[in-house]
Short mmCIF file of N, CA, C and O in Angstrom, two decimals:
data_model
loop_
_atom_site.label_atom_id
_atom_site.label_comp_id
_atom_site.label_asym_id
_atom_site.label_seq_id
_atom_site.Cartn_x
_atom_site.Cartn_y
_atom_site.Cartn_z
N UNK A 251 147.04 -45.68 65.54
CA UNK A 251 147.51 -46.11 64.24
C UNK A 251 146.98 -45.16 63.18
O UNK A 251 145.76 -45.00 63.25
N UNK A 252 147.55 -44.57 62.32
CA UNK A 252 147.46 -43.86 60.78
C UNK A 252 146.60 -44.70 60.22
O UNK A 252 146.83 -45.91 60.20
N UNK A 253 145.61 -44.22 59.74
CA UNK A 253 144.75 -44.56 58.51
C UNK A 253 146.20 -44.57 56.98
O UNK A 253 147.06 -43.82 56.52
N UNK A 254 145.71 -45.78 56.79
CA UNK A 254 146.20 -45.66 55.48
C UNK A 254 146.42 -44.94 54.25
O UNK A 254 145.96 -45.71 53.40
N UNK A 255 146.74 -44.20 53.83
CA UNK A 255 146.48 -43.09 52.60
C UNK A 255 145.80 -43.62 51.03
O UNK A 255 146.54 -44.39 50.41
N UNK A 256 144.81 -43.34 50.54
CA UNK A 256 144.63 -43.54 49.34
C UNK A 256 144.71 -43.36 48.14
O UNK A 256 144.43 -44.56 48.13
N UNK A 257 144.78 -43.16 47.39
CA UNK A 257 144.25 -42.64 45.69
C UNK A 257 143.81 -42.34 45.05
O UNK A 257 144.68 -42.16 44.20
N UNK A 258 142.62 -41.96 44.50
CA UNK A 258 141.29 -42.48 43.89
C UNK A 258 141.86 -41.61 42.61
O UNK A 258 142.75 -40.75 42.67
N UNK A 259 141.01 -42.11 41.26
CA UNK A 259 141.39 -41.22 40.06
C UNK A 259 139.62 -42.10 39.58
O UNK A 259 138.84 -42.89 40.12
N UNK A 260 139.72 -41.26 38.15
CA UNK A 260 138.27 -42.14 37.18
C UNK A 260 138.34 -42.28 36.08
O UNK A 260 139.18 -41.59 35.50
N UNK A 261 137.85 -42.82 35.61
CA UNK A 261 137.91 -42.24 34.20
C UNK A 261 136.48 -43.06 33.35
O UNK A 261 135.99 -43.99 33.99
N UNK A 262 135.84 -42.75 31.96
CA UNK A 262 135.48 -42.86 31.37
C UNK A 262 135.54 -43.90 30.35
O UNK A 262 136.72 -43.74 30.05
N UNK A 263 135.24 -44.61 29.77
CA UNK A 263 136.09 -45.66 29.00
C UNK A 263 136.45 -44.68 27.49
O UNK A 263 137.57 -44.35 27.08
N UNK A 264 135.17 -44.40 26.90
CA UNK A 264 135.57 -43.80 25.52
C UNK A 264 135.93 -44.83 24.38
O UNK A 264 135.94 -46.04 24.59
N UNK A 265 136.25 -44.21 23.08
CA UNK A 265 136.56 -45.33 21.80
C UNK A 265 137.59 -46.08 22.37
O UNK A 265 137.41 -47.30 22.39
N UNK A 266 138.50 -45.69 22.78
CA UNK A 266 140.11 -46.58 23.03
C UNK A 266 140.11 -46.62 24.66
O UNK A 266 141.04 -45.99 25.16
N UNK A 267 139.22 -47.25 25.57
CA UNK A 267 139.88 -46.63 26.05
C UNK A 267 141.30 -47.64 27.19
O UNK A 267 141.63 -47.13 28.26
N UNK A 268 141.85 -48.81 26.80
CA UNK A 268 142.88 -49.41 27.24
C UNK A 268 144.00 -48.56 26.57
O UNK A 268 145.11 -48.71 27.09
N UNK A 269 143.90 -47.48 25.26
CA UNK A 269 145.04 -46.98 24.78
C UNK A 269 145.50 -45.97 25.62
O UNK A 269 146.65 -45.64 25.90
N UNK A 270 143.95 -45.32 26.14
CA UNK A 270 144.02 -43.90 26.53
C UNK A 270 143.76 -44.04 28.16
O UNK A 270 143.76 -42.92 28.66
N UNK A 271 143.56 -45.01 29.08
CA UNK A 271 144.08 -45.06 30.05
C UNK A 271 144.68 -46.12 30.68
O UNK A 271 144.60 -46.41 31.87
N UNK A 272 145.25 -46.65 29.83
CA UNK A 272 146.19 -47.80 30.30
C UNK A 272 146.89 -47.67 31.72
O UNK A 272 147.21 -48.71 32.30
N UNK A 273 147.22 -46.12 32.45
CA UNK A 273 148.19 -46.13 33.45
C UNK A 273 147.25 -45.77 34.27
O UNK A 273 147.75 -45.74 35.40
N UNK A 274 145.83 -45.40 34.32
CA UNK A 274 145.15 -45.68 35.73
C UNK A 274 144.69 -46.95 36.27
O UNK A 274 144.19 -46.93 37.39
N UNK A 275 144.82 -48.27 35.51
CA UNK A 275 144.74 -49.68 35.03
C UNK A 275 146.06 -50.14 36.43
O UNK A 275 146.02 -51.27 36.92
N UNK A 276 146.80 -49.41 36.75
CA UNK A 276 147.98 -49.55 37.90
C UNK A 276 147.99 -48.91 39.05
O UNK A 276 147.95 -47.68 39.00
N UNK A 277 148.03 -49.49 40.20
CA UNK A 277 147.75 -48.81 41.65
C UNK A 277 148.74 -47.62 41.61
O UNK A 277 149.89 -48.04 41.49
N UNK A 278 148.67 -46.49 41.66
CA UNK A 278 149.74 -45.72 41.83
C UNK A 278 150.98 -45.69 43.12
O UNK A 278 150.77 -45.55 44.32
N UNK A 279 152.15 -45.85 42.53
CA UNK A 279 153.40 -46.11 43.18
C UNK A 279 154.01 -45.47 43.97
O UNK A 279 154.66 -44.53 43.51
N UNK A 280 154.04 -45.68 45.16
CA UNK A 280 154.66 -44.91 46.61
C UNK A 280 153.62 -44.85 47.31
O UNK A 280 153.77 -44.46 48.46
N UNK A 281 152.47 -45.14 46.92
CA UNK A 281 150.97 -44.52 47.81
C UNK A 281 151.05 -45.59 48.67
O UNK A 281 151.38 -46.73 48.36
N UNK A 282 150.67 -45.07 50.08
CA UNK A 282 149.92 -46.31 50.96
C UNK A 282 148.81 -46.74 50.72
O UNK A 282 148.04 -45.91 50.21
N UNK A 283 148.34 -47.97 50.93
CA UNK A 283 146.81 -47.77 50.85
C UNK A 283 145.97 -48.83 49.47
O UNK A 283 146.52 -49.83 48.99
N UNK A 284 145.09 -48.51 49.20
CA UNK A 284 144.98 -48.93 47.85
C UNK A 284 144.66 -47.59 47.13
O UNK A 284 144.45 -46.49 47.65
N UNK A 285 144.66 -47.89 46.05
CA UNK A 285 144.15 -47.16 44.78
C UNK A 285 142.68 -47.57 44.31
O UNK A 285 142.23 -48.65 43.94
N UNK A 286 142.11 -46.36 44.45
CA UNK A 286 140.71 -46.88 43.47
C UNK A 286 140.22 -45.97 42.47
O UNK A 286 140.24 -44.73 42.44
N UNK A 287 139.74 -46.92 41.56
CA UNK A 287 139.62 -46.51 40.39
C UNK A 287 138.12 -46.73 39.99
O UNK A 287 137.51 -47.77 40.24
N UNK A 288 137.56 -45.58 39.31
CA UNK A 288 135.92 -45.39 39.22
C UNK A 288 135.65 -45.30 37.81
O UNK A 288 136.09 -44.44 37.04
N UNK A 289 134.83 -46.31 37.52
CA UNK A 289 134.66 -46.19 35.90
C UNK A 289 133.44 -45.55 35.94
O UNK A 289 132.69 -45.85 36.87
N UNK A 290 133.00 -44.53 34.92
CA UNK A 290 131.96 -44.02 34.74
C UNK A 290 131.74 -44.17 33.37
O UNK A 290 132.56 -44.18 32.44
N UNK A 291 130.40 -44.30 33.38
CA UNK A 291 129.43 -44.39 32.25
C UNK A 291 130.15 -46.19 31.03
O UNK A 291 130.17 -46.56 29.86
N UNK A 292 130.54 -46.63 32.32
CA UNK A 292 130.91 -48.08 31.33
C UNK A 292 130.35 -48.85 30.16
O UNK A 292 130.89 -49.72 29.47
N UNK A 293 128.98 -48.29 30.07
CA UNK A 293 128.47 -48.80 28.78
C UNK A 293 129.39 -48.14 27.46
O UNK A 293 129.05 -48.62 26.37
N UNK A 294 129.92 -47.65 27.44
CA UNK A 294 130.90 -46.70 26.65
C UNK A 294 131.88 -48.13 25.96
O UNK A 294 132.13 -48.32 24.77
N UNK A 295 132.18 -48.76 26.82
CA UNK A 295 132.84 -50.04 26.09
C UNK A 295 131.60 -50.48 24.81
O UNK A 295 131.84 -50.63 23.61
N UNK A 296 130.75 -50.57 25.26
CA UNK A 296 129.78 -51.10 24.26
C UNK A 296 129.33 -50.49 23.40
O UNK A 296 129.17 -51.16 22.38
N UNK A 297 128.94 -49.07 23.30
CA UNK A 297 128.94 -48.03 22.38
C UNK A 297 129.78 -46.97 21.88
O UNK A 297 129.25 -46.31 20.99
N UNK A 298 131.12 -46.59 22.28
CA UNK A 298 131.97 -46.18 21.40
C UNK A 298 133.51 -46.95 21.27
O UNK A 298 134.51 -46.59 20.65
N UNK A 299 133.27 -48.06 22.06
CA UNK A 299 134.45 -48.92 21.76
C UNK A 299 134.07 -50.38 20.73
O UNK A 299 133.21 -51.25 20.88
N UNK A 300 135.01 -50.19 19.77
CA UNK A 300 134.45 -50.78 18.72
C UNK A 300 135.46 -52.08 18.61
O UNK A 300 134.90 -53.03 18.05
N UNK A 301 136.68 -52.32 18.97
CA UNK A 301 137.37 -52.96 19.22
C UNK A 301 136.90 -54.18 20.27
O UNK A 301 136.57 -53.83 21.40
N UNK A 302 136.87 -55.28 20.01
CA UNK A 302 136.19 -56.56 21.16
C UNK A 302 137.72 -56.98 21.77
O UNK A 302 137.91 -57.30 22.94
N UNK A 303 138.53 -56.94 20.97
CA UNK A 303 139.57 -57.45 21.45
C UNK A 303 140.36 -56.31 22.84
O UNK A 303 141.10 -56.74 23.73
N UNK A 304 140.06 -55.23 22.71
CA UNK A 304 140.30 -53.73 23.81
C UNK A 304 139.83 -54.04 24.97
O UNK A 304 140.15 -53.97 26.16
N UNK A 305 138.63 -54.53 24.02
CA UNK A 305 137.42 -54.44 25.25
C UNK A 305 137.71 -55.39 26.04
O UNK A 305 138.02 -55.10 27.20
N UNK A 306 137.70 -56.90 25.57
CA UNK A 306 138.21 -57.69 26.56
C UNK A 306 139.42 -57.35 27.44
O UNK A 306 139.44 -57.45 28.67
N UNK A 307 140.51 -56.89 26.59
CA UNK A 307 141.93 -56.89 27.45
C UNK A 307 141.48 -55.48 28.21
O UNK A 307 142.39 -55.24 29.01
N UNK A 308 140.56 -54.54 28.30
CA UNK A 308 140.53 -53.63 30.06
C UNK A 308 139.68 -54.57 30.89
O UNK A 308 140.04 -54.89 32.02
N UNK A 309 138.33 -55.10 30.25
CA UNK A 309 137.81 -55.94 30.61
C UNK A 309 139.09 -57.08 31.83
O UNK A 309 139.00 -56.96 33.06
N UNK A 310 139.49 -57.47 31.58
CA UNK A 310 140.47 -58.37 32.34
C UNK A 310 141.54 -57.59 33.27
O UNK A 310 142.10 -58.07 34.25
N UNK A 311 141.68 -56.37 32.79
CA UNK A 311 142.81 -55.46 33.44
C UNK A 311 142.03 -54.73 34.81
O UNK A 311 142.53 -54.32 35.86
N UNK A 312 140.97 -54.74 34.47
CA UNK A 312 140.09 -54.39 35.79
C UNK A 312 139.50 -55.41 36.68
O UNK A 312 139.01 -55.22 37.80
N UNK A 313 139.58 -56.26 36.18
CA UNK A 313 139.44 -57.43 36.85
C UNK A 313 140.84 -58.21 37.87
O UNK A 313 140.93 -59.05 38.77
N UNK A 314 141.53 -57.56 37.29
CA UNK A 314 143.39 -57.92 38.46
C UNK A 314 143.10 -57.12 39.96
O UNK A 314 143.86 -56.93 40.91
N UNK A 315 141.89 -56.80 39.77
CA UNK A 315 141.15 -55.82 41.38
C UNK A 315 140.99 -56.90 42.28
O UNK A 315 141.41 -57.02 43.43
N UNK A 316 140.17 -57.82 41.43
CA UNK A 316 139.59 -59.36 42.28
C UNK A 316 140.80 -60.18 42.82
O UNK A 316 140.60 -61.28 43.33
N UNK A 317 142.15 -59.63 42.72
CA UNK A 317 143.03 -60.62 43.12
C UNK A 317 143.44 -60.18 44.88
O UNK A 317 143.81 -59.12 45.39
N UNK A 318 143.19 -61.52 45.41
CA UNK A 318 143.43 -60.38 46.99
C UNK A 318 144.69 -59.88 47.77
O UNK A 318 144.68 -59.54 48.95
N UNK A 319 146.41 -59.91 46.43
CA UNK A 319 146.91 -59.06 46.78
C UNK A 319 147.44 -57.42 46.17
O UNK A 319 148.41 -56.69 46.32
N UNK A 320 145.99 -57.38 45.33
CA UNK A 320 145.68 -56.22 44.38
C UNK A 320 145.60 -55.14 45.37
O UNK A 320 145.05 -55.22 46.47
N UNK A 321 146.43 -53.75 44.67
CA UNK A 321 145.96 -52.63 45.80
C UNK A 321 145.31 -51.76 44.85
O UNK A 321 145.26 -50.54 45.03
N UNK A 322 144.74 -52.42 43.72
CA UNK A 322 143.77 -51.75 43.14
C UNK A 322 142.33 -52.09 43.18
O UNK A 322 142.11 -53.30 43.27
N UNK A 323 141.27 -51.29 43.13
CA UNK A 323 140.06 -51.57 43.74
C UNK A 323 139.68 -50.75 42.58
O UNK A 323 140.42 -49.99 41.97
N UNK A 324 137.97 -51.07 42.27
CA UNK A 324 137.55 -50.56 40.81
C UNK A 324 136.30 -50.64 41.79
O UNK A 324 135.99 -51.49 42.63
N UNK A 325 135.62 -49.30 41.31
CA UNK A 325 134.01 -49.42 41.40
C UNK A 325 133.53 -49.09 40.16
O UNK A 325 134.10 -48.17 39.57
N UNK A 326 132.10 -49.96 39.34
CA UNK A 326 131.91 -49.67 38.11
C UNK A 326 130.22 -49.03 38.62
O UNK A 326 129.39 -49.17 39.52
N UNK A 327 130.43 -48.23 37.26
CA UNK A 327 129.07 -47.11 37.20
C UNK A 327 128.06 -47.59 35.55
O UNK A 327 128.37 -47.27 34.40
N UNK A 328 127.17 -48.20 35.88
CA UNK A 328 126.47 -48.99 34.32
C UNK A 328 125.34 -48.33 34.13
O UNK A 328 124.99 -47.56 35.02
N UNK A 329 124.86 -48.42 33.43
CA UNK A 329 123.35 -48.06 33.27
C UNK A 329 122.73 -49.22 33.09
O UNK A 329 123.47 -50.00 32.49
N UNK A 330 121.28 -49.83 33.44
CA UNK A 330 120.44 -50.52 33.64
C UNK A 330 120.35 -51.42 32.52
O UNK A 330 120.49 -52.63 32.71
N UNK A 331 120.18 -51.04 31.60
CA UNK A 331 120.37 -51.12 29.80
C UNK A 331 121.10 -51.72 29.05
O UNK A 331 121.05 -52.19 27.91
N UNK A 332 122.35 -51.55 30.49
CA UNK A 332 123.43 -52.16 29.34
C UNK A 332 124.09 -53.42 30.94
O UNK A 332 125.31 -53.48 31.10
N UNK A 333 123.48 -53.98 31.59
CA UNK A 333 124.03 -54.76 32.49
C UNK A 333 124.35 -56.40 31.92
O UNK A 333 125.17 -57.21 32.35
N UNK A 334 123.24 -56.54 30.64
CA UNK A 334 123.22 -57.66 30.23
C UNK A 334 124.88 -57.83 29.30
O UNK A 334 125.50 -58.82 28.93
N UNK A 335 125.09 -56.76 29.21
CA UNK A 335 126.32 -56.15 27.94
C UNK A 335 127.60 -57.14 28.84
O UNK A 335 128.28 -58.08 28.44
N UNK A 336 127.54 -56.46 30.20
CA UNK A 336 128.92 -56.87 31.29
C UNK A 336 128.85 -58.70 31.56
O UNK A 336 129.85 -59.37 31.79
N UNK A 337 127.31 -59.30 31.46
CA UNK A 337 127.42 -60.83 31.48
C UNK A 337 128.22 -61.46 30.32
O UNK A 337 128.75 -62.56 30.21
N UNK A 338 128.15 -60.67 29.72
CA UNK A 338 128.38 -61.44 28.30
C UNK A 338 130.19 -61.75 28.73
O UNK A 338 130.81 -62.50 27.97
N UNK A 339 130.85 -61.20 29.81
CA UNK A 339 132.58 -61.45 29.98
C UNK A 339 132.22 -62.14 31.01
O UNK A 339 132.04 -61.45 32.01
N UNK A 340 131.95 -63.85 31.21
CA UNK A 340 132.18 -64.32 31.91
C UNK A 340 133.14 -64.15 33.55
O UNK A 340 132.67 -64.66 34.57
N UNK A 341 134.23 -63.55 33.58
CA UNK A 341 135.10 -63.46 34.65
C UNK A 341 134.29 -61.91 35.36
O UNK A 341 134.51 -61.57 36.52
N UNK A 342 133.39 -61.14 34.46
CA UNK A 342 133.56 -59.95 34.66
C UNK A 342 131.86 -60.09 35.47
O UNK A 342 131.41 -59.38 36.37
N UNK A 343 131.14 -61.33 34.74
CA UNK A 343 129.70 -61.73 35.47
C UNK A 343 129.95 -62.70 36.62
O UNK A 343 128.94 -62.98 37.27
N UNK A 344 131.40 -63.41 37.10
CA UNK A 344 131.57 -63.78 38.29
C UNK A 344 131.73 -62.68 39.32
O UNK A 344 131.08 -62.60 40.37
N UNK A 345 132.43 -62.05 39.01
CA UNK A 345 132.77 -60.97 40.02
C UNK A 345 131.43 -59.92 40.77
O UNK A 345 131.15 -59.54 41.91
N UNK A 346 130.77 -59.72 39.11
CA UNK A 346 129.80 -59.27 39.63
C UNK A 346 128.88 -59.67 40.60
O UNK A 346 128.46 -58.82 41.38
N UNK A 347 128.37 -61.20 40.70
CA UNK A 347 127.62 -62.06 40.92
C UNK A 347 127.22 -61.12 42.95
O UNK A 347 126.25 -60.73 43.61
N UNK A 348 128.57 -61.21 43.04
CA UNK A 348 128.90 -60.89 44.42
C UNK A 348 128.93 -59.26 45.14
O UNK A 348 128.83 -58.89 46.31
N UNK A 349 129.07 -58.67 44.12
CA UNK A 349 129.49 -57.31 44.31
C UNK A 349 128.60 -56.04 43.56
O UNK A 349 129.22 -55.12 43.01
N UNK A 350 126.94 -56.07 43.59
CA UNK A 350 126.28 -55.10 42.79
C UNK A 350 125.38 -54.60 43.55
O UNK A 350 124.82 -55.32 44.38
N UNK A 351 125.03 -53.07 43.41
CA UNK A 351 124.88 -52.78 44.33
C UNK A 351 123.65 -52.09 42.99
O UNK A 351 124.05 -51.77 41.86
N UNK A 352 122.38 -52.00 43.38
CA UNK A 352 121.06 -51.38 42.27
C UNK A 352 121.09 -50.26 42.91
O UNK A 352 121.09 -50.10 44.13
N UNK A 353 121.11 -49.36 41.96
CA UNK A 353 121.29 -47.55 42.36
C UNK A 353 120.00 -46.98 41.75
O UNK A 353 119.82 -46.90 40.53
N UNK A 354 119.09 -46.59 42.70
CA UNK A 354 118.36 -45.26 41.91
C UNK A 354 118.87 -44.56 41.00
O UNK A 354 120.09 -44.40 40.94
N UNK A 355 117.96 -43.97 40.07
CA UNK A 355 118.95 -42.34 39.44
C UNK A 355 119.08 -41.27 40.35
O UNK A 355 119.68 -40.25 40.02
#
């Protein structure tokens, strides 16, 4: 049997960033497999995204990962500092509850 084919892309959050990557937010189309998507440096929602209302709606758009016929998959990248930041979205501190993994630097 073929291994499934994947995807992977990343991105950054930044000031906007549901404006400015709204289309990696979607498993990419024709791919086998799932899609995964790597947020880096996510405290970035909290310090250059100034918008709460943004924040929530990627906040929730990355969270359509947790659904189990999602073929999108998200791994998030935080800094230590700012973990208390991600409790504060209820749906986003369930998910976590289950799924964190403490990284050295």
């Amino acid at each position: 049997r073929e291994p499934a084919a994947r995807a992977a892309q990343s991105l950054t959050p930044g000031a906007h960033p549901l404006r400015i990557h709204d289309q990696r937010l979607t498993p990419k189309d024709g791919e086998k497999g799932d899609t995964w998507l790597v947020v880096d440096q996510m405290e970035e929602l909290y310090t250059l995204c100034t918008d709460s209302e943004e924040r929530i709606r990627i906040l929730d758009r990355l969270l359509t990962a947790a659904a189990p016929d999602s073929r999108l998959r998200v791994l998030i990248a935080v800094r230590a500092d700012f973990f208390g930041h991600l409790a504060g979205h209820r749906p986003l501190a369930d998910a976590l509850r289950e799924a964190t993994l403490l990284s050295p630097p």
